[in-house]
Coordinates of C-alpha atoms in Angstrom, one line a residue:
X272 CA 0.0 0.0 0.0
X273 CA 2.7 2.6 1.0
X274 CA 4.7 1.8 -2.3
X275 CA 1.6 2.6 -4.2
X276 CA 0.9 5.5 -2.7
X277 CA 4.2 6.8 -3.4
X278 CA 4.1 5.7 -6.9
X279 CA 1.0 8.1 -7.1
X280 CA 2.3 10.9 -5.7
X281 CA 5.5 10.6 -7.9
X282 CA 2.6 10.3 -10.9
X283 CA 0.9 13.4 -9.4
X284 CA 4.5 15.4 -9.5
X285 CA 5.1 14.4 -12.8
X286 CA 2.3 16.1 -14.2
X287 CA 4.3 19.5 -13.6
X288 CA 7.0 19.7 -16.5
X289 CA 9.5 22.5 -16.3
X290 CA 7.3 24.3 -19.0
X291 CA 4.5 24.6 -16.6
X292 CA 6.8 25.2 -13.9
X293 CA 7.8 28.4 -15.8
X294 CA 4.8 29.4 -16.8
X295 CA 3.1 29.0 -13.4
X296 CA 6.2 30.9 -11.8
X297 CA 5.5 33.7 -14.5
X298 CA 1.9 34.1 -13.9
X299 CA 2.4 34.2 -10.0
X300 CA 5.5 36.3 -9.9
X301 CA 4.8 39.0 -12.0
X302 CA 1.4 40.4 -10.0
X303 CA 3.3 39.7 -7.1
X304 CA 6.2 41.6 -8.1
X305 CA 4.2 44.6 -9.4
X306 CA 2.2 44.2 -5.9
X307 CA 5.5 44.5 -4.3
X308 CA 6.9 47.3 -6.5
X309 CA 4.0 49.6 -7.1
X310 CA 1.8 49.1 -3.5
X311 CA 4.1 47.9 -0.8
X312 CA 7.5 49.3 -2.5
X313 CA 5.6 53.3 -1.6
X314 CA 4.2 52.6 1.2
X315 CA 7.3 51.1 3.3
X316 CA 9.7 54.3 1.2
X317 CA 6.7 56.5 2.9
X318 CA 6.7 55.2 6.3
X319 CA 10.9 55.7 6.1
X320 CA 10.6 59.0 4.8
X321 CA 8.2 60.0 7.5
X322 CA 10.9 60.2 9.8
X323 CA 13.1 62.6 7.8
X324 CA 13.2 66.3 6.1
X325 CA 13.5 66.0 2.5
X326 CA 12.6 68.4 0.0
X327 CA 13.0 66.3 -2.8
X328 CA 15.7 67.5 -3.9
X329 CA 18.5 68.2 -1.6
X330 CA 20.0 65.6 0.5
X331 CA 17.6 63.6 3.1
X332 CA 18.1 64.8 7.1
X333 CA 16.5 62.4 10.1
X334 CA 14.3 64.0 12.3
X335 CA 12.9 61.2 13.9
X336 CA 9.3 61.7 15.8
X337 CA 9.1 65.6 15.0
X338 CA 6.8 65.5 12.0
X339 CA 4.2 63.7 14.0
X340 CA 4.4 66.1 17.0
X341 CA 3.9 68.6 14.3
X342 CA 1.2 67.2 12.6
X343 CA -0.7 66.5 16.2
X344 CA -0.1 70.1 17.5
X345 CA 1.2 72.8 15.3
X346 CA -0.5 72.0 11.8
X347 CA -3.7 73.8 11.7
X348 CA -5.5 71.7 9.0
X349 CA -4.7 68.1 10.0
X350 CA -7.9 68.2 12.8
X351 CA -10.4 69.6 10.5
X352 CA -9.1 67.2 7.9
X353 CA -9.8 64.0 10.3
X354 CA -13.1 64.9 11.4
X355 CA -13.9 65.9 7.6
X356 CA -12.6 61.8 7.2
X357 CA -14.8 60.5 9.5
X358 CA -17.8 62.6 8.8
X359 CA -17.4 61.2 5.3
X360 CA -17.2 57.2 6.5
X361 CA -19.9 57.8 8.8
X362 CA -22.1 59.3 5.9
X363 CA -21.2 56.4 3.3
X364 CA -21.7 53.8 6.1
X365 CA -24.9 54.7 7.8
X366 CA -27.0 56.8 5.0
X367 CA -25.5 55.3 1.7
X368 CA -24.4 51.8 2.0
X369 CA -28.1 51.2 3.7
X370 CA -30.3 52.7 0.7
X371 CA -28.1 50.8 -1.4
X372 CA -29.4 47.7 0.5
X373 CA -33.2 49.2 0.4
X374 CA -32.3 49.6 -3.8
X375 CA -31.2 46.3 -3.8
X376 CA -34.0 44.6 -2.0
X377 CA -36.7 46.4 -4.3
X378 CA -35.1 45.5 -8.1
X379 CA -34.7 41.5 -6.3
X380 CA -38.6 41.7 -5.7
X381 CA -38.9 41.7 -9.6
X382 CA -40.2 44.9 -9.9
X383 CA -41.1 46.2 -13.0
X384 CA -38.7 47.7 -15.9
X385 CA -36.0 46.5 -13.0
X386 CA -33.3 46.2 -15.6
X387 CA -33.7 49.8 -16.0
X388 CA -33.4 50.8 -13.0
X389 CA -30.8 48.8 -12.3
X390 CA -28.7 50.4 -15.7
X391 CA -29.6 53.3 -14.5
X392 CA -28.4 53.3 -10.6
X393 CA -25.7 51.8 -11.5
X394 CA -24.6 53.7 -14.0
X395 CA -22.7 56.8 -12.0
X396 CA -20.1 53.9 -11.1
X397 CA -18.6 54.0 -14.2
X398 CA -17.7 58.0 -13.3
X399 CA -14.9 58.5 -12.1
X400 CA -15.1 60.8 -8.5
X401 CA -13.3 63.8 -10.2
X402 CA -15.8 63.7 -12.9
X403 CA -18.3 63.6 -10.3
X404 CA -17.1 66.6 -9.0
X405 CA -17.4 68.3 -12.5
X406 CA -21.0 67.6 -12.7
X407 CA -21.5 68.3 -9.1
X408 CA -20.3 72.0 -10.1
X409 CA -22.6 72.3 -12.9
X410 CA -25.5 71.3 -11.0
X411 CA -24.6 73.4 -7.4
X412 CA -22.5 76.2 -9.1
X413 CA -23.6 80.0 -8.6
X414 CA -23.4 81.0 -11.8
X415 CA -26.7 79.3 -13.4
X416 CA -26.0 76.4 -11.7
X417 CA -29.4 74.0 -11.7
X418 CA -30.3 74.0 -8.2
X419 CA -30.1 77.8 -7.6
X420 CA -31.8 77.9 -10.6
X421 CA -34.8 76.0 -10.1
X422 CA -35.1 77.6 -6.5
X423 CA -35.1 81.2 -8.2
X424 CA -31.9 82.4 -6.7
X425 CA -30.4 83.8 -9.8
X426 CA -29.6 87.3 -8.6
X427 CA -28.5 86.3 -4.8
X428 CA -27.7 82.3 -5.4
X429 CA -26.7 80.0 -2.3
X430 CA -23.2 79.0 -2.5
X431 CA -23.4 75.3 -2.4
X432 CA -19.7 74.8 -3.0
X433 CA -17.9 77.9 -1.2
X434 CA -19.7 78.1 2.1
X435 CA -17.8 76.0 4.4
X436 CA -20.7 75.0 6.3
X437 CA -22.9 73.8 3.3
X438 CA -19.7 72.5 0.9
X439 CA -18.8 68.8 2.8
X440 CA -22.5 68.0 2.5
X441 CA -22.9 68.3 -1.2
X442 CA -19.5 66.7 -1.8
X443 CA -20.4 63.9 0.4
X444 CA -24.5 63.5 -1.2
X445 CA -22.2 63.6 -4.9
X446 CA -19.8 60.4 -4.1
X447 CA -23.1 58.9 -2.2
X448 CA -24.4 58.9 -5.6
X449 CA -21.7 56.8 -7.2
X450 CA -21.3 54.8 -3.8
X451 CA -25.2 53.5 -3.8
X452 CA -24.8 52.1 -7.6
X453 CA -21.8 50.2 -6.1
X454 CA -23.3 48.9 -3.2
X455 CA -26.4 48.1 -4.7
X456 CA -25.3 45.6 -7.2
X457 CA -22.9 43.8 -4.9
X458 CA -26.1 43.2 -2.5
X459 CA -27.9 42.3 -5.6
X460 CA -25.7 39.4 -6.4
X461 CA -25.7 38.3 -3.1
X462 CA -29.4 38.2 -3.0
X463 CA -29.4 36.2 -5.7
X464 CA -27.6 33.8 -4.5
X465 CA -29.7 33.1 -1.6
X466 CA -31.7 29.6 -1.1
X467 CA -35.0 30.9 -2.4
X468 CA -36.0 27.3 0.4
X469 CA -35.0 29.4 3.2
X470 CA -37.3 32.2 2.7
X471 CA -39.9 29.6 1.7
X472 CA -38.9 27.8 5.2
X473 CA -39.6 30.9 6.6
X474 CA -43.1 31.8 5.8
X475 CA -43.8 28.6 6.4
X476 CA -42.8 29.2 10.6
X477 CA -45.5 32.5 10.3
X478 CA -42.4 35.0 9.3
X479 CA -43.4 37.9 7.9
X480 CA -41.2 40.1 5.0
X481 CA -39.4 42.0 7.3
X482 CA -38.6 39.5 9.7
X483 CA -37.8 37.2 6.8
X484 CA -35.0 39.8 5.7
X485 CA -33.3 40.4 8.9
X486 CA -33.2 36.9 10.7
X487 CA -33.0 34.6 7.6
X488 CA -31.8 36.6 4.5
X489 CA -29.4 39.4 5.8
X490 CA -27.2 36.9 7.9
X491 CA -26.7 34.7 4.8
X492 CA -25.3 38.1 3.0
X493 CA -22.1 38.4 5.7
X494 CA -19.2 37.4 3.2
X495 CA -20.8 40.5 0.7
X496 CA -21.2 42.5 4.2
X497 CA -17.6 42.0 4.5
X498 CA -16.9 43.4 0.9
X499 CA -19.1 46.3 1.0
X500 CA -17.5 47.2 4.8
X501 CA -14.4 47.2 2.9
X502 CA -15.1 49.0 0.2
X503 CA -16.8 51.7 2.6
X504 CA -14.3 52.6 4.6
X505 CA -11.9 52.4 1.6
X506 CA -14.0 55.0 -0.5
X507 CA -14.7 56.9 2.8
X508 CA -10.6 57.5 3.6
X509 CA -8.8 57.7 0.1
X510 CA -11.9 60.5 -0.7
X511 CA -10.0 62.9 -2.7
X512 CA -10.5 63.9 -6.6
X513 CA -13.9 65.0 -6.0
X514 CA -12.9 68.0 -3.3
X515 CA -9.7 68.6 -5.4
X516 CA -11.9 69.0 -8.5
X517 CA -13.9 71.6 -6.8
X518 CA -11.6 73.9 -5.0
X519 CA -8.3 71.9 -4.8
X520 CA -10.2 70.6 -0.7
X521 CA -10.4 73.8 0.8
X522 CA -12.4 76.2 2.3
X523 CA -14.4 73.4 4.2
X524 CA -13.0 70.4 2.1
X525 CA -9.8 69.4 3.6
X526 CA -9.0 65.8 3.6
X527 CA -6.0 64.0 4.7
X528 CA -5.9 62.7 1.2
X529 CA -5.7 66.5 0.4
X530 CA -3.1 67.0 2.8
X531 CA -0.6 64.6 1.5
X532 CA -0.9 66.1 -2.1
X533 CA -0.4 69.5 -1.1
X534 CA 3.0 68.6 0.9
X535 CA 4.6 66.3 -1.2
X536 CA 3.8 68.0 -4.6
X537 CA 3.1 71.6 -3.3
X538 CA 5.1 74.2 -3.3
X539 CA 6.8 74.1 -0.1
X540 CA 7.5 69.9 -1.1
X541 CA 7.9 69.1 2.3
X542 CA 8.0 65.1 1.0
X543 CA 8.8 64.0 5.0
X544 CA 6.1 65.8 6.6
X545 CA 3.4 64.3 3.8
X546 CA 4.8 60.9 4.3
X547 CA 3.8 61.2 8.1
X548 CA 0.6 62.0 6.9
X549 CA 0.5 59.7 4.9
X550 CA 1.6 57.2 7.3
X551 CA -1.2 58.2 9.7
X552 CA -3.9 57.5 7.0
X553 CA -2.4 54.1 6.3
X554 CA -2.8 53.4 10.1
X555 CA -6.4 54.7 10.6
X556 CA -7.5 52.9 7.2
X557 CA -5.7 49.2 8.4
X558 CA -7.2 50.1 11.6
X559 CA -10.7 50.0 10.8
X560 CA -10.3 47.2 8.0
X561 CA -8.5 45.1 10.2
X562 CA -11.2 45.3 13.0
X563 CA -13.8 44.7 10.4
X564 CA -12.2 41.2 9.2
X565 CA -11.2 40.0 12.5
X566 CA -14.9 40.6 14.0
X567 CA -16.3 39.3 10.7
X568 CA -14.7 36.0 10.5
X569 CA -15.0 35.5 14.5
X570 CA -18.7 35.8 13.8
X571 CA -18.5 33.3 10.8
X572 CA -16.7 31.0 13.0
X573 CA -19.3 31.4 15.7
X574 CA -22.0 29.9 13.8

């Protein structure tokens, strides 16, 4: 028995020539070599650099902690920047990954013309956020912009995108637009998926629509709850092309995404003191993702 168990494994082996050797080695190594060169190569030069002065030019000093006490206590936009951050995850998280849900939920009921709607939500996807931000100007803009326009405020129009106090909301109801397309066909596949038996089962026991949903239907959805968590809190902290295509995020749009840009390529090119930024996004975004999984797949292995 043991001889012919060897004898198939040897068999098994010998299935592999060199050839496909190569060729495996070739389609493994090259993603994971651009991984390494164009994702992880950045970020580990980043977290380095975070710890030095450098202009970019001249040669590179080490300054150890000092651009993080900086950041925390003498660098007026980094505060307004973080709450800006979380303002925008809460708002994707708890307004527009929800109606995404609610939009999924209605088109898997079979609605009618459901294929339409479903081109048709999804469709702002396809944008990318800095055209976003283009139409968002056109339609909020003071100068015969569509909103001020229908409301009749031609000769004394609201400032939508230049009031500080008004500007963060319309930026974040313009990527919630694009978010709720994404969100709702990912929940759409994974309502398709589900055991229609289980909902049967279920009405069967006296559940009702609602209670079907939440106890027998929404707990099957965690692996695309997992994804779409992701993908919030992704979308909520690398938020940048649609404030930078309306007033380069500021004036009531700084992000930290912002911030970086404006120190490493600005004029001052202080390449150090963005990196620390930089850093502290990478932290805050692992943070939450981490925390996300971990609590995920301890539920998963619960049930």
């Amino acid at each position: 028995m043991a001889l012919t168990s060897r004898r198939a494994g040897r068999r098994r082996l010998r299935r592999f020539t060199r050839r496909d050797l190569v060729v495996l080695g070739v389609l493994l190594g090259i993603p994971v070599l651009l991984d390494l060169v164009i994702v992880w190569g950045p970020t580990l030069a980043s977290i380095g650099l975070s710890f030095t002065s450098w202009d970019g030019l001249g040669d590179i000093h080490w300054v150890g902690t000092d651009n993080y006490k900086n950041l925390f206590t003498n660098y007026p936009p980094f505060w307004p920047a973080v709450r800006h951050n979380v303002l925008w995850l809460l708002f994707l998280g708890l307004i527009a990954t929800p109606f995404g849900l609610l939009l999924a939920v209605l088109i898997d009921r079979g609605v009618r013309f459901s294929r339409f709607y479903q081109s048709t939500i999804y469709l702002p996807v396809v944008l990318s956020l800095a055209v976003v931000g283009f139409i968002a100007q056109l339609i909020l803009g003071t100068d015969q912009g569509v909103v001020n326009t229908i409301l009749g405020h031609r000769e004394n129009p609201i400032d939508w995108l230049g009031d500080a106090d008004l500007n963060i909301w319309m930026m974040m109801i313009a990527a919630s637009w694009r978010h709720t397309g994404y969100v709702m066909i990912l929940y759409l596949a994974g309502l398709k998926s589900v055991d229609p038996a289980l909902k049967e089962a279920a009405a069967i026991d006296g559940a009702n629509a609602r209670q079907t949903f939440f106890r027998v239907v929404f707990p099957t959805l965690r692996p695309v709850n997992v994804i779409v968590g992701v993908i919030t809190v992704i979308e909520a902290l690398r938020a940048f092309d649609i404030v930078y295509a309306v007033n380069k995020g500021r004036n009531g749009l700084e992000l930290l995404s912002v911030l970086i840009t404006d120190n490493i390529i600005g004029e001052a090119s202080r390449i150090g003191f963005g990196s620390a930024i930089a850093v502290v996004l990478l932290i805050v975004s692992l943070g939450f993702i981490v925390t996300f999984l971990v609590q995920e797949l301890r539920g998963a292995r619960d049930r």
